[in-house]
Coordinates of C-alpha atoms in Angstrom, one line a residue:
Chain O
D172 CA 70.8 95.3 79.5
I173 CA 67.1 96.1 81.1
Q174 CA 66.7 100.1 81.5
M175 CA 65.3 101.8 84.4
T176 CA 63.6 104.7 84.1
Q177 CA 62.3 106.4 87.2
S178 CA 60.0 109.7 87.8
P179 CA 60.2 112.3 89.2
S180 CA 64.0 112.8 89.5
S181 CA 63.1 115.0 92.4
L182 CA 60.2 115.7 94.6
S183 CA 59.4 118.3 97.5
A184 CA 56.7 117.3 100.0
S185 CA 55.9 118.2 103.1
V186 CA 55.5 115.8 106.4
G187 CA 52.2 114.3 106.3
D188 CA 51.9 114.4 102.3
R189 CA 51.4 111.2 100.5
V190 CA 53.8 110.8 97.7
T191 CA 54.2 108.4 94.5
I192 CA 56.9 107.4 92.6
T193 CA 57.3 105.6 89.3
C194 CA 59.5 103.2 87.6
R195 CA 59.4 102.1 84.2
A196 CA 61.4 99.0 82.7
S197 CA 62.6 98.6 79.3
Q198 CA 61.1 95.4 79.0
S199 CA 58.6 93.2 81.1
I200 CA 60.5 92.1 84.4
S201 CA 57.4 90.2 86.0
I202 CA 57.2 91.1 89.6
Y203 CA 61.2 91.6 89.9
L204 CA 61.2 95.1 91.4
N205 CA 62.6 96.2 94.2
W206 CA 62.7 99.7 96.1
Y207 CA 65.8 101.1 98.2
H208 CA 66.0 104.6 100.0
Q209 CA 69.0 105.8 100.9
K210 CA 70.0 109.2 103.1
P211 CA 73.3 111.0 102.9
G212 CA 76.3 109.4 103.9
K213 CA 74.7 106.0 104.4
A214 CA 74.2 102.6 102.6
P215 CA 71.2 102.0 100.5
K216 CA 68.5 100.0 102.6
L217 CA 66.1 97.4 100.8
L218 CA 62.5 98.6 101.5
I219 CA 60.5 96.5 99.1
Y220 CA 61.1 93.3 97.2
A221 CA 59.4 91.5 94.4
T222 CA 57.0 94.6 93.5
S223 CA 55.1 95.0 96.9
S224 CA 56.3 92.8 99.6
L225 CA 57.5 95.0 102.6
Q226 CA 61.5 94.1 103.8
S227 CA 60.8 93.2 107.7
G228 CA 60.8 96.4 109.9
V229 CA 59.7 98.7 107.4
P230 CA 56.7 100.8 108.3
S231 CA 53.5 100.1 106.6
R232 CA 53.1 103.6 105.3
F233 CA 55.4 102.2 102.3
S234 CA 53.2 100.3 99.5
A235 CA 54.1 99.6 96.3
S236 CA 52.5 97.9 93.1
G237 CA 52.7 96.8 89.4
S238 CA 53.9 94.2 87.0
G239 CA 55.7 93.7 83.7
T240 CA 57.1 97.4 83.1
D241 CA 55.4 99.8 85.2
F242 CA 55.6 100.1 89.1
T243 CA 54.9 102.6 91.6
L244 CA 56.0 103.1 95.3
S245 CA 53.8 105.0 97.6
I246 CA 54.3 106.7 100.7
S247 CA 51.5 107.6 103.0
S248 CA 52.0 110.3 105.7
L249 CA 55.4 111.0 105.2
Q250 CA 57.5 111.3 108.2
P251 CA 60.9 113.4 108.6
E252 CA 63.0 110.4 108.1
D253 CA 61.6 109.5 104.8
F254 CA 63.1 112.4 103.4
A255 CA 66.0 110.5 101.1
T256 CA 66.4 109.3 97.6
Y257 CA 64.8 106.1 96.3
Y258 CA 66.1 103.8 93.7
C259 CA 64.2 101.1 91.9
Q260 CA 66.2 97.6 91.0
Q261 CA 65.1 95.0 88.7
S262 CA 66.5 91.7 89.7
Y263 CA 65.0 89.8 86.5
G264 CA 67.9 89.8 84.5
A265 CA 71.6 90.5 84.7
P266 CA 73.1 92.9 85.0
R267 CA 70.7 94.3 87.9
T268 CA 70.3 97.7 86.7
F269 CA 69.1 100.5 89.1
G270 CA 66.9 103.5 88.1
Q271 CA 68.6 107.0 88.3
G272 CA 66.9 107.9 91.7
T273 CA 64.2 109.9 93.3
K274 CA 65.4 112.9 95.7
L275 CA 62.5 113.3 98.1
E276 CA 63.1 116.8 99.5
I277 CA 61.2 118.8 102.1
Chain D
E155 CA 73.2 90.8 113.2
V156 CA 74.3 90.4 109.6
Q157 CA 77.1 92.7 108.7
L158 CA 79.3 93.7 105.9
V159 CA 82.3 95.6 106.0
E160 CA 84.4 96.6 103.0
S161 CA 87.8 97.6 103.4
G162 CA 90.8 98.7 100.8
G163 CA 89.7 101.7 99.4
G164 CA 91.9 104.9 99.5
L165 CA 94.0 107.1 96.9
V166 CA 95.3 105.7 93.7
P167 CA 97.0 107.3 90.6
P168 CA 95.2 106.7 87.0
G169 CA 96.4 103.4 85.8
G170 CA 96.8 102.0 89.5
S171 CA 95.2 99.0 91.3
L172 CA 93.5 98.4 94.5
R173 CA 92.1 95.1 95.9
L174 CA 88.8 95.6 97.7
S175 CA 87.4 93.0 100.3
C176 CA 84.2 92.7 101.9
A177 CA 84.0 90.7 105.3
A178 CA 81.1 89.0 106.0
S179 CA 79.4 88.1 109.5
G180 CA 76.4 86.7 111.2
F181 CA 75.5 84.6 108.0
T182 CA 76.9 81.6 106.1
L183 CA 78.5 83.3 103.2
T184 CA 77.9 80.0 101.3
G185 CA 74.5 80.4 101.2
F186 CA 74.2 83.9 99.3
E187 CA 75.3 85.5 96.0
M188 CA 77.1 88.7 96.3
N189 CA 77.4 91.9 94.5
W190 CA 79.5 94.8 94.1
V191 CA 77.8 98.1 93.7
R192 CA 79.4 101.6 93.3
Q193 CA 78.3 105.2 93.7
P194 CA 80.6 108.0 92.3
P195 CA 80.0 111.3 94.5
G196 CA 76.7 113.0 94.2
K197 CA 75.4 110.7 91.8
G198 CA 73.2 107.4 91.5
L199 CA 74.0 103.3 91.9
E200 CA 75.8 101.4 89.3
W201 CA 75.6 97.7 89.6
L202 CA 79.4 96.5 89.0
S203 CA 79.9 92.8 89.2
Y204 CA 78.0 89.7 90.4
I205 CA 79.5 86.2 91.9
S206 CA 77.4 83.2 92.4
S207 CA 77.4 81.1 96.0
S208 CA 80.2 78.7 94.5
S209 CA 81.8 80.9 92.4
T210 CA 80.6 79.3 89.2
T211 CA 78.7 82.2 87.9
I212 CA 80.1 85.7 87.3
Y213 CA 79.1 88.9 85.7
Y214 CA 80.7 92.2 85.1
A215 CA 79.1 95.7 83.7
D216 CA 80.6 96.7 80.4
S217 CA 82.4 99.5 82.3
V218 CA 84.8 97.1 84.1
K219 CA 84.7 94.1 82.3
G220 CA 88.2 93.2 81.9
R221 CA 89.6 95.6 84.4
F222 CA 87.8 94.3 87.9
T223 CA 87.9 91.0 89.0
I224 CA 85.5 89.3 91.4
S225 CA 86.2 86.7 93.6
R226 CA 85.1 85.0 97.0
D227 CA 86.7 82.7 99.7
N228 CA 83.9 81.4 101.7
A229 CA 85.9 79.5 104.5
K230 CA 87.4 83.1 105.2
N231 CA 83.6 84.7 104.4
L232 CA 85.5 87.3 102.4
V233 CA 84.6 88.7 99.1
Y234 CA 87.0 90.4 96.8
L235 CA 86.9 93.1 93.9
Q236 CA 90.3 93.3 92.4
M237 CA 90.4 96.9 90.5
N238 CA 93.4 97.4 87.6
S239 CA 94.0 99.8 85.1
L240 CA 91.9 102.1 87.2
R241 CA 90.6 105.8 85.9
A242 CA 89.5 109.1 87.1
E243 CA 85.6 107.8 86.2
D244 CA 86.0 105.1 88.5
T245 CA 86.3 107.3 91.9
A246 CA 83.1 106.4 93.9
I247 CA 82.1 104.9 97.1
Y248 CA 81.9 100.9 96.7
Y249 CA 79.3 98.9 98.4
C250 CA 79.5 94.9 98.6
A251 CA 75.9 93.8 98.7
R252 CA 73.9 90.4 99.4
E253 CA 71.5 88.6 97.5
G254 CA 69.7 85.8 97.9
V255 CA 70.2 82.6 96.0
R256 CA 66.3 82.4 95.0
G257 CA 65.9 83.7 91.4
G258 CA 65.2 87.2 91.7
D259 CA 66.2 88.0 95.0
P260 CA 66.8 91.7 96.1
F261 CA 70.5 93.2 98.0
D262 CA 68.9 92.8 101.3
Y263 CA 72.0 93.6 103.3
W264 CA 74.8 96.1 102.4
G265 CA 78.0 97.2 103.6
Q266 CA 78.8 100.8 104.9
G267 CA 81.1 101.5 101.5
T268 CA 84.6 102.1 100.9
L269 CA 85.8 105.1 99.3
V270 CA 88.1 104.7 96.1
T271 CA 89.5 107.9 94.8
V272 CA 91.4 107.8 91.3
S273 CA 93.6 111.1 91.1
S274 CA 97.2 112.1 90.4

């Protein structure tokens, strides 16, 4: 199975800050890396797919890049609604493994 | 509007069984592959099972292989997860998630989840 490792596990930031979360795959996954965020008590929501494509309706302050094994998600100018847990997921092979999550806190 | 609604969760004793359902609406289920993902309380996401649009390909996580069975009824717009020999560590919120049929598609829609608690 492809292992996904996110860092950091938690991150403290303030409204207006720029933050970056990284995700590393245990083998090359080409561009098949997706990002989700999840707010307490809610289902995960797709933010970015295929490394850098924004899902419809996702604000442009979210951006992502990478290829192969190393990927990043950046949020410029944090808004209050961005404080959540972020997960990466590879969709290169089965099983569709997730990273352990990064909790973004105020 | 695309919607996925899970049902069938509840309290079950260790060794018991439950069948979860995922009702799809707002899209044609036959055009999509489906997955089940779970999240134990306070923990991260764990992918559990995948079923292709025509049910010809099915995968399971090692943690549930041999105990859980995924199936679908495209005519009824339903996806199921039959869970047998349940253990305390199966306690979690269970989500169904839609996946496109193109290789590498993400899980673009998720249900709200249904809570399964395994306890005596």
